[in-house]
Short mmCIF file of C-alpha atoms and ligand atoms in Angstrom, two decimals:
data_model
loop_
_atom_site.label_atom_id
_atom_site.label_comp_id
_atom_site.label_asym_id
_atom_site.label_seq_id
_atom_site.Cartn_x
_atom_site.Cartn_y
_atom_site.Cartn_z
CA UNK E 20 -76.11 -93.88 -11.89
CA UNK E 21 -73.26 -93.23 -13.20
CA UNK E 22 -73.88 -90.39 -15.57
CA UNK E 23 -76.04 -88.75 -12.86
CA UNK E 24 -72.55 -88.80 -10.46
CA UNK E 25 -71.13 -87.30 -13.50
CA UNK E 26 -73.49 -84.31 -13.71
CA UNK E 27 -73.79 -83.96 -9.85
CA UNK E 28 -69.81 -83.33 -9.54
CA UNK E 29 -69.95 -80.87 -12.55
CA UNK E 30 -72.83 -79.20 -10.47
CA UNK E 31 -70.42 -79.47 -7.28
CA UNK E 32 -67.66 -78.22 -9.10
CA UNK E 33 -69.29 -74.48 -10.72
CA UNK E 34 -71.02 -74.31 -7.23
CA UNK E 35 -67.97 -74.16 -5.93
CA UNK E 36 -66.32 -71.42 -7.50
CA UNK E 37 -69.25 -69.01 -6.95
CA UNK E 38 -69.05 -70.72 -3.20
CA UNK E 39 -65.64 -69.11 -3.32
CA UNK E 40 -66.62 -66.20 -4.21
CA UNK E 41 -67.67 -65.15 -0.31
CA UNK E 42 -64.98 -63.47 1.45
CA UNK E 43 -63.16 -65.54 4.42
CA UNK E 44 -62.65 -63.05 6.99
CA UNK E 45 -59.85 -65.53 8.65
CA UNK E 46 -58.02 -66.03 5.28
CA UNK E 47 -58.13 -63.64 3.61
CA UNK E 48 -59.35 -60.02 5.61
CA UNK E 49 -57.27 -60.91 8.85
CA UNK E 50 -54.08 -61.32 7.62
CA UNK E 51 -54.07 -57.60 5.99
CA UNK E 52 -54.93 -56.25 8.89
CA UNK E 53 -52.11 -58.55 11.28
CA UNK E 54 -49.77 -56.54 8.42
CA UNK E 55 -51.13 -53.24 7.89
CA UNK E 56 -52.64 -52.11 11.10
CA UNK E 57 -51.94 -54.20 14.39
CA UNK E 58 -48.74 -52.82 15.26
CA UNK E 59 -51.11 -49.76 15.78
CA UNK E 60 -54.61 -51.67 16.44
CA UNK E 61 -53.51 -54.41 17.69
CA UNK E 62 -53.47 -56.76 21.10
CA UNK E 63 -51.08 -53.89 23.49
CA UNK E 64 -52.26 -50.55 21.21
CA UNK E 65 -55.21 -49.35 20.48
CA UNK E 66 -54.39 -46.23 18.61
CA UNK E 67 -58.27 -44.43 18.15
CA UNK E 68 -59.10 -46.64 21.11
CA UNK E 69 -59.56 -49.41 17.98
CA UNK E 70 -58.20 -53.09 17.91
CA UNK E 71 -58.26 -54.60 14.76
CA UNK E 72 -56.15 -57.50 15.15
CA UNK E 73 -58.72 -59.81 16.36
CA UNK E 74 -63.19 -60.30 15.56
CA UNK E 75 -63.21 -59.55 19.45
CA UNK E 76 -61.57 -56.70 18.84
CA UNK E 77 -63.48 -55.42 15.94
CA UNK E 78 -66.82 -56.36 17.15
CA UNK E 79 -65.65 -54.20 20.38
CA UNK E 80 -64.08 -50.77 18.32
CA UNK E 81 -68.18 -51.45 17.08
CA UNK E 82 -69.12 -53.22 13.66
CA UNK E 83 -71.77 -50.30 12.72
CA UNK E 84 -69.06 -47.57 13.34
CA UNK E 85 -66.08 -49.18 12.02
CA UNK E 86 -67.34 -50.61 8.85
CA UNK E 87 -71.67 -49.82 8.25
CA UNK E 88 -71.73 -52.78 6.30
CA UNK E 89 -75.28 -51.24 5.04
CA UNK E 90 -73.18 -48.66 3.68
CA UNK E 91 -69.55 -49.22 3.42
CA UNK E 92 -68.27 -46.34 2.19
CA UNK E 93 -69.24 -44.52 5.56
CA UNK E 94 -67.77 -46.77 7.96
CA UNK E 95 -64.53 -45.32 9.10
CA UNK E 96 -62.00 -48.30 7.64
CA UNK E 97 -63.23 -48.31 4.27
CA UNK E 98 -63.25 -44.67 4.39
CA UNK E 99 -59.86 -43.99 5.57
CA UNK E 100 -57.94 -46.79 3.36
CA UNK E 101 -58.92 -44.82 -0.08
CA UNK E 102 -58.03 -41.41 1.31
CA UNK E 103 -55.30 -39.10 -0.62
CA UNK E 104 -51.89 -40.56 1.42
CA UNK E 105 -51.38 -36.86 2.40
CA UNK E 106 -54.77 -36.95 4.21
CA UNK E 107 -54.45 -36.17 8.10
CA UNK E 108 -56.77 -38.94 8.48
CA UNK E 109 -55.21 -41.64 6.11
CA UNK E 110 -54.91 -45.17 7.01
CA UNK E 111 -51.92 -47.10 7.84
CA UNK E 112 -50.72 -43.80 9.43
CA UNK E 113 -47.67 -43.43 8.14
CA UNK E 114 -47.56 -45.89 5.97
CA UNK E 115 -48.27 -47.19 2.00
CA UNK E 116 -51.52 -47.54 1.23
CA UNK E 117 -53.08 -51.01 1.07
CA UNK E 118 -52.48 -52.54 -2.24
CA UNK E 119 -55.87 -51.83 -4.80
CA UNK E 120 -56.93 -55.46 -4.36
CA UNK E 121 -56.89 -55.53 -0.58
CA UNK E 122 -59.06 -52.35 -0.77
CA UNK E 123 -61.30 -54.30 -2.83
CA UNK E 124 -61.15 -57.32 -0.85
CA UNK E 125 -62.12 -55.47 2.43
CA UNK E 126 -65.06 -53.40 0.32
CA UNK E 127 -66.33 -56.94 -0.62
CA UNK E 128 -66.22 -58.21 2.90
CA UNK E 129 -68.27 -55.60 4.09
CA UNK E 130 -70.74 -55.39 1.50
CA UNK E 131 -71.26 -59.41 2.29
CA UNK E 132 -72.02 -58.59 6.25
CA UNK E 133 -68.42 -58.21 7.16
CA UNK E 134 -68.65 -61.88 8.31
CA UNK E 135 -66.07 -63.46 11.20
CA UNK E 136 -65.87 -66.26 13.30
CA UNK E 137 -66.93 -66.11 17.37
CA UNK E 138 -63.53 -66.18 18.27
CA UNK E 139 -61.15 -68.33 17.12
CA UNK E 140 -61.53 -69.87 13.29
CA UNK E 141 -61.59 -73.32 15.11
CA UNK E 142 -63.96 -72.94 17.68
CA UNK E 143 -67.09 -73.10 15.98
CA UNK E 144 -66.60 -76.78 14.52
CA UNK E 145 -65.03 -77.74 17.89
CA UNK E 146 -67.76 -76.35 20.09
CA UNK E 147 -70.47 -78.05 17.25
CA UNK E 148 -69.46 -81.48 16.00
CA UNK E 149 -70.78 -82.09 12.23
CA UNK E 150 -73.70 -84.34 12.68
CA UNK E 151 -73.21 -88.03 11.15
CA UNK E 152 -75.66 -88.40 8.58
CA UNK E 153 -75.99 -90.98 5.53
CA UNK E 154 -75.66 -89.48 2.32
CA UNK E 155 -78.42 -87.97 0.80
CA UNK E 156 -80.50 -90.33 -1.97
CA UNK E 157 -79.28 -89.07 -5.44
CA UNK E 158 -82.05 -88.71 -6.68
CA UNK E 159 -83.19 -86.44 -3.99
CA UNK E 160 -80.29 -84.40 -4.97
CA UNK E 161 -81.18 -84.50 -8.96
CA UNK E 162 -84.59 -83.24 -8.08
CA UNK E 163 -83.48 -80.01 -6.48
CA UNK E 164 -80.57 -79.14 -8.90
CA UNK E 165 -83.16 -79.45 -11.33
CA UNK E 166 -85.34 -76.48 -9.80
CA UNK E 167 -82.79 -74.39 -10.09
CA UNK E 168 -80.98 -75.04 -6.39
CA UNK E 169 -77.15 -75.07 -6.13
CA UNK E 170 -76.15 -78.05 -4.12
CA UNK E 171 -73.03 -77.97 -2.71
CA UNK E 172 -71.20 -80.60 -0.14
CA UNK E 173 -70.34 -79.10 3.12
CA UNK E 174 -66.51 -80.24 2.24
CA UNK E 175 -65.00 -82.86 -0.01
CA UNK E 176 -67.10 -86.29 0.43
CA UNK E 177 -69.17 -84.69 3.35
CA UNK E 178 -72.65 -85.89 3.05
CA UNK E 179 -73.99 -82.02 4.32
CA UNK E 180 -75.47 -79.94 2.17
CA UNK E 181 -75.31 -76.65 1.81
CA UNK E 182 -78.45 -75.54 -0.84
CA UNK E 183 -79.06 -72.18 -2.49
CA UNK E 184 -81.90 -70.92 -4.06
CA UNK E 185 -80.21 -67.41 -4.87
CA UNK E 186 -78.36 -67.89 -8.10
CA UNK E 187 -81.83 -69.54 -10.31
CA UNK E 188 -82.89 -68.35 -13.14
CA UNK E 189 -86.58 -68.40 -11.68
CA UNK E 190 -87.80 -67.76 -8.11
CA UNK E 191 -88.42 -70.57 -6.09
CA UNK E 192 -91.58 -71.30 -4.05
CA UNK E 193 -92.93 -73.43 -1.73
CA UNK E 194 -92.78 -76.63 -4.51
CA UNK E 195 -89.46 -76.08 -4.84
CA UNK E 196 -89.10 -75.89 -0.73
CA UNK E 197 -91.18 -78.77 -0.29
CA UNK E 198 -88.53 -81.40 -2.54
CA UNK E 199 -85.49 -80.42 0.90
CA UNK E 200 -87.92 -82.89 3.29
CA UNK E 201 -86.21 -85.59 1.12
CA UNK E 202 -82.72 -84.15 2.06
CA UNK E 203 -84.05 -82.91 5.92
CA UNK E 204 -81.15 -84.47 7.50
CA UNK E 205 -78.38 -83.73 4.66
CA UNK E 206 -79.02 -80.05 4.42
CA UNK E 207 -76.96 -77.69 6.82
CA UNK E 208 -76.88 -74.15 5.22
CA UNK E 209 -80.27 -73.36 3.01
CA UNK E 210 -80.02 -69.96 1.01
CA UNK E 211 -83.94 -69.05 0.67
CA UNK E 212 -83.12 -65.12 0.42
CA UNK E 213 -85.60 -63.53 -2.34
CA UNK E 214 -87.59 -66.24 -2.74
CA UNK E 215 -91.30 -66.91 -3.38
CA UNK E 216 -91.78 -68.97 0.09
CA UNK E 217 -95.29 -68.34 2.13
CA UNK E 218 -95.97 -68.58 5.67
CA UNK E 219 -97.61 -72.38 4.63
CA UNK E 220 -95.12 -73.28 2.24
CA UNK E 221 -92.46 -72.78 4.68
CA UNK E 222 -93.75 -75.90 6.66
CA UNK E 223 -91.07 -78.37 5.72
CA UNK E 224 -88.39 -76.38 7.07
CA UNK E 225 -89.49 -77.66 10.15
CA UNK E 226 -87.80 -80.92 9.23
CA UNK E 227 -84.18 -79.56 8.60
CA UNK E 228 -82.78 -80.72 11.93
CA UNK E 229 -79.58 -80.47 11.28
CA UNK E 230 -79.93 -76.82 10.19
CA UNK E 231 -77.10 -73.90 11.04
CA UNK E 232 -77.70 -71.11 8.61
CA UNK E 233 -80.98 -69.98 7.08
CA UNK E 234 -81.78 -67.39 4.91
CA UNK E 235 -85.33 -66.23 4.38
CA UNK E 236 -83.99 -62.44 4.11
CA UNK E 237 -86.91 -60.65 1.20
CA UNK E 238 -89.36 -62.98 1.52
CA UNK E 239 -93.01 -62.58 2.06
CA UNK E 240 -92.74 -64.36 5.35
CA UNK E 241 -94.19 -63.15 8.46
CA UNK E 242 -94.85 -64.69 12.12
CA UNK E 243 -96.22 -67.48 11.37
CA UNK E 244 -93.40 -68.79 9.48
CA UNK E 245 -91.21 -68.56 12.30
CA UNK E 246 -93.21 -71.15 14.17
CA UNK E 247 -91.60 -74.14 12.11
CA UNK E 248 -87.90 -73.28 13.15
CA UNK E 249 -89.31 -72.88 16.69
CA UNK E 250 -87.50 -76.62 16.70
CA UNK E 251 -84.60 -75.81 14.86
CA UNK E 252 -82.36 -76.77 17.81
CA UNK E 253 -79.16 -76.43 15.73
CA UNK E 254 -79.92 -73.00 14.08
CA UNK E 255 -77.45 -70.47 14.48
CA UNK E 256 -77.38 -67.98 12.14
CA UNK E 257 -80.94 -66.74 10.62
CA UNK E 258 -81.33 -63.74 8.47
CA UNK E 259 -85.18 -62.26 8.25
CA UNK E 260 -84.16 -58.55 7.38
CA UNK E 261 -86.84 -56.89 4.77
CA UNK E 262 -89.72 -59.47 6.43
CA UNK E 263 -93.02 -58.84 8.38
CA UNK E 264 -91.25 -60.59 11.34
CA UNK E 265 -93.08 -58.67 14.47
CA UNK E 266 -92.08 -58.98 18.37
CA UNK E 267 -94.58 -61.66 18.46
CA UNK E 268 -92.48 -63.92 16.11
CA UNK E 269 -89.72 -63.87 17.90
CA UNK E 270 -91.15 -65.88 20.89
CA UNK E 271 -90.97 -68.54 18.60
CA UNK E 272 -86.64 -67.88 18.72
CA UNK E 273 -86.81 -67.83 22.18
CA UNK E 274 -85.95 -71.65 22.14
CA UNK E 275 -83.05 -71.83 19.64
CA UNK E 276 -80.00 -72.13 21.88
CA UNK E 277 -77.40 -72.03 19.32
CA UNK E 278 -78.39 -68.86 17.39
CA UNK E 279 -75.58 -66.49 17.18
CA UNK E 280 -76.62 -64.14 14.85
CA UNK E 281 -79.91 -62.90 13.82
CA UNK E 282 -80.71 -59.99 11.12
CA UNK E 283 -84.11 -58.03 11.58
CA UNK E 284 -83.00 -55.16 10.04
CA UNK E 285 -86.03 -53.05 8.30
CA UNK E 286 -88.68 -55.22 9.92
CA UNK E 287 -91.08 -53.90 12.39
CA UNK E 288 -89.61 -55.75 15.33
CA UNK E 289 -89.25 -52.93 18.11
CA UNK E 290 -85.77 -52.13 19.82
CA UNK E 291 -86.74 -53.29 23.86
CA UNK E 292 -87.70 -56.98 22.17
CA UNK E 293 -84.92 -57.65 19.90
CA UNK E 294 -82.49 -56.93 23.04
CA UNK E 295 -84.70 -58.93 25.14
CA UNK E 296 -84.33 -61.96 22.86
CA UNK E 297 -80.50 -61.05 23.03
CA UNK E 298 -80.22 -60.85 25.97
CA UNK E 299 -82.13 -64.21 26.61
CA UNK E 300 -80.20 -65.83 24.69
CA UNK E 301 -76.37 -67.00 25.86
CA UNK E 302 -74.31 -65.71 23.10
CA UNK E 303 -76.79 -64.19 20.53
CA UNK E 304 -76.17 -60.74 18.62
CA UNK E 305 -79.26 -59.72 17.22
CA UNK E 306 -78.37 -56.74 14.55
CA UNK E 307 -81.47 -54.34 13.61
CA UNK E 308 -79.41 -52.48 11.33
CA UNK E 309 -77.82 -49.13 11.12
CA UNK E 310 -80.20 -47.40 10.30
CA UNK E 311 -82.98 -48.20 13.05
CA UNK E 312 -83.48 -45.45 14.77
CA UNK E 313 -83.13 -46.77 18.77
CA UNK E 314 -79.56 -47.95 17.18
CA UNK E 315 -78.81 -44.77 15.49
CA UNK E 316 -79.74 -43.34 18.92
CA UNK E 317 -77.16 -45.30 20.58
CA UNK E 318 -74.37 -44.56 18.38
CA UNK E 319 -75.25 -40.73 18.61
CA UNK E 320 -75.24 -40.73 21.82
CA UNK E 321 -72.15 -42.48 22.36
CA UNK E 322 -70.18 -40.60 20.12
CA UNK E 323 -72.15 -36.96 21.78
CA UNK E 324 -70.37 -38.56 24.86
CA UNK E 325 -67.16 -38.74 23.43
CA UNK E 326 -66.69 -35.79 21.68
CA UNK E 327 -68.34 -33.61 24.86
CA UNK E 328 -65.28 -35.04 26.26
CA UNK E 329 -62.57 -33.53 23.92
CA UNK E 330 -64.54 -30.55 23.87
CA UNK E 331 -64.18 -30.65 28.07
CA UNK E 332 -60.32 -31.47 27.38
CA UNK E 333 -60.04 -28.82 25.17
CA UNK E 334 -61.55 -26.07 27.23
CA UNK E 335 -59.31 -26.46 29.82
CA UNK E 336 -56.12 -26.48 27.86
CA UNK E 337 -57.65 -23.31 26.38
CA UNK E 338 -57.76 -21.73 30.35
CA UNK E 339 -54.72 -23.35 31.06
CA UNK E 340 -53.17 -21.65 28.21
CA UNK E 341 -55.20 -18.33 29.17
CA UNK E 342 -54.04 -17.99 33.00
CA UNK E 343 -50.65 -18.91 31.28
CA UNK E 344 -50.92 -16.02 28.92
CA UNK E 345 -52.02 -13.62 31.62
CA UNK E 346 -49.27 -14.12 34.17
CA UNK E 347 -46.51 -13.84 31.64
CA UNK E 348 -48.12 -10.28 30.30
CA UNK E 349 -48.58 -8.97 33.48
CA UNK E 350 -44.93 -10.25 34.69
CA UNK E 351 -44.14 -8.47 31.31
CA UNK E 352 -45.41 -5.41 32.62
CA UNK E 353 -43.61 -6.09 35.75
CA UNK E 354 -40.45 -6.20 33.99
CA UNK E 355 -40.81 -3.05 32.45
CA UNK E 356 -41.45 -1.46 34.96
CA UNK E 357 -38.79 -1.80 36.91
CA UNK E 358 -36.73 -1.56 33.66
CA UNK E 359 -38.18 2.14 33.73
CA UNK E 360 -37.34 2.27 37.31
CA UNK E 361 -33.58 1.63 36.48
CA UNK E 362 -33.46 3.93 33.86
CA UNK E 363 -34.37 7.36 35.04
CA UNK E 364 -30.77 8.78 33.32
CA UNK E 365 -31.93 8.56 30.27
CA UNK E 366 -34.54 10.59 30.33
CA UNK E 367 -32.90 13.36 31.91
CA UNK E 368 -30.82 13.89 29.02
CA UNK E 369 -34.22 14.07 26.97
CA UNK E 370 -34.55 16.68 29.07
CA UNK E 371 -31.62 18.91 28.70
CA UNK E 372 -31.92 19.46 25.24
CA UNK E 373 -34.95 22.27 25.46
CA UNK E 374 -33.30 23.69 22.29
CA UNK E 375 -36.03 21.36 19.78
CA UNK E 376 -39.25 23.02 20.75
CA UNK E 377 -41.66 19.55 20.38
CA UNK E 378 -40.35 17.58 23.33
CA UNK E 379 -44.04 15.84 23.22
CA UNK E 380 -43.19 14.34 19.45
CA UNK E 381 -39.67 14.01 20.08
CA UNK E 382 -39.71 11.41 23.04
CA UNK E 383 -41.49 8.58 21.26
CA UNK E 384 -39.00 9.37 17.89
CA UNK E 385 -35.61 9.08 19.55
CA UNK E 386 -36.41 6.46 22.04
CA UNK E 387 -39.14 4.47 19.84
CA UNK E 388 -40.68 2.23 22.59
CA UNK E 389 -43.23 4.95 22.12
CA UNK E 390 -45.07 2.51 24.72
CA UNK E 391 -43.08 2.99 26.82
CA UNK E 392 -44.08 7.10 27.40
CA UNK E 393 -47.36 6.08 28.15
CA UNK E 394 -46.81 3.88 30.50
CA UNK E 395 -44.68 5.68 32.94
CA UNK E 396 -47.60 8.40 32.69
CA UNK E 397 -50.90 6.22 32.96
CA UNK E 398 -50.10 2.82 34.05
CA UNK E 399 -52.54 1.80 35.05
CA UNK E 400 -54.67 2.40 31.38
CA UNK E 401 -52.32 0.92 29.67
CA UNK E 402 -51.47 -2.77 30.93
CA UNK E 403 -55.66 -3.43 29.13
CA UNK E 404 -54.73 -1.76 26.33
CA UNK E 405 -51.62 -4.27 26.11
CA UNK E 406 -53.80 -6.97 26.80
CA UNK E 407 -56.14 -6.89 24.00
CA UNK E 408 -53.99 -7.24 20.95
CA UNK E 409 -52.27 -10.12 22.62
CA UNK E 410 -55.37 -11.67 23.05
CA UNK E 411 -56.28 -11.37 19.40
CA UNK E 412 -53.70 -13.18 17.80
CA UNK E 413 -54.42 -16.52 19.04
CA UNK E 414 -57.75 -15.56 17.40
CA UNK E 415 -56.22 -15.28 14.47
C1 HEC R 503 -48.52 -46.09 12.63
C2 HEC R 503 -49.77 -46.71 13.59
C3 HEC R 503 -51.22 -46.77 12.68
C4 HEC R 503 -51.11 -47.38 11.97
C5 HEC R 503 -50.15 -48.54 11.13
C6 HEC R 503 -52.40 -47.38 11.50
N1 HEC R 503 -53.55 -46.73 12.27
FE1 HEC R 503 -55.13 -46.39 12.39
N2 HEC R 503 -55.16 -45.00 13.66
C7 HEC R 503 -53.55 -44.81 14.22
C8 HEC R 503 -53.93 -43.52 15.14
C9 HEC R 503 -52.40 -42.71 15.99
C10 HEC R 503 -55.67 -43.22 15.29
C11 HEC R 503 -55.68 -42.20 16.20
C12 HEC R 503 -55.96 -40.69 15.13
C13 HEC R 503 -56.70 -40.90 14.26
O1 HEC R 503 -58.19 -40.70 14.14
O2 HEC R 503 -56.42 -40.51 13.05
C14 HEC R 503 -55.91 -44.10 14.22
C15 HEC R 503 -57.19 -44.13 13.81
C16 HEC R 503 -57.92 -45.10 12.91
C17 HEC R 503 -59.50 -45.15 13.16
C18 HEC R 503 -60.51 -44.20 13.54
C19 HEC R 503 -60.42 -44.47 14.70
C20 HEC R 503 -61.88 -43.93 15.52
O3 HEC R 503 -62.16 -44.20 16.29
O4 HEC R 503 -62.55 -43.14 14.91
C21 HEC R 503 -59.55 -46.40 12.08
C22 HEC R 503 -60.49 -46.96 11.79
C23 HEC R 503 -58.36 -46.66 11.85
N3 HEC R 503 -57.04 -46.03 12.74
C24 HEC R 503 -57.77 -47.52 10.88
C25 HEC R 503 -56.67 -48.59 10.32
C26 HEC R 503 -56.58 -49.19 9.75
C27 HEC R 503 -57.61 -50.07 9.12
C28 HEC R 503 -55.04 -49.32 9.88
C29 HEC R 503 -54.39 -50.74 8.77
C30 HEC R 503 -54.66 -50.75 6.93
C31 HEC R 503 -54.44 -48.61 10.38
N4 HEC R 503 -55.24 -47.69 10.98
C32 HEC R 503 -53.21 -48.22 10.57
C33 HEC R 503 -52.77 -45.00 13.76
C34 HEC R 503 -51.97 -46.19 12.92
#
């Protein structure tokens, strides 16, 4: 018994390092946003129409738009914090750049899927007390570890287990999945991403009654496997990205009342079926991915609305400016006329000097206002002539 326990503890401590690798929003990311961004993107201020102080604010701003987990560098947030400080779009606006470690942390968090707690960090555990289960038989854990799984206690001394095959040298398959029935009550978190699990081999998953998180992304399973998940009443997170799940498979998930996150990136599932499931399950967020044509269409339509509004706004301002310019120009002409009317005398002396033979050339030379003379002679033509150059200037 002793050596087994020691081995187990060793396994747990080594695995902890890997588990800690996962960026924690509340502990590592939120404090950066609160310190550097929230005074302009917070509860009271929403510059650029976005709030970054809370998960709800970030979700409202649009995770795909500002974070874009599929291509973090194309998300507005990362794109702006890595700009040179003198760029107009650089964030935090007017402040010092974030430290490189902070930027790296944010990038990593986004790459890992930009996960955030639903509401307050405590909300999840408050709403759902953890199940009270007996410890798993040590031999069962030992067998799992021997098969390449990493088995972690949920927290120190907890009988609840997180099991992942993600770091195994050899890909896990149905044989490994079958071992889970011996720890069925204890497994709360299971990662079978990229494993070789099959539809029939996924039957043991039905016994994991306390399971809350399940990764099945990038596996060969399809709708048939989902039938085995229909009874997992505690499931809150299910990742089916890159599988062959279709609309029919989603039928099996309709009864999962606690499901909050469902990832369906790059699956044949239709937008309508995904939204129908989302609408039918309170609190569920179905994620079809940034690249899904319908999602992209909606995002672009939303952006189009914003851009069009901005254009209309600018057009209005432009029209206003033009009206102001026209009225100023009209007044300008009037004043010039009035001034000319008040200055009949300077012209008489001009005529009093008949000694000079070229009065036509002399006048503009003397009086400098070359424009004034034609103004007297052809007032109708003068106005447009004056206005045209005035219009051309702003265009330059
Ligand atoms: C001093 C105020 C200020 C601070 C601090 C600030 N921002 Fe901004 N932010 C703005 C303003 C103003 C805009 C809107 C103008 C623009 O788009 O550049 C904006 C826009 C943005 C946008 C684009 C929103 C959109 O709809 O396209 C993002 C993303 C952003 N900020 C992220 C951040 C991040 C991240 C931080 C903290 C590291 C931060 N900002 C700190 C003022 C600020």
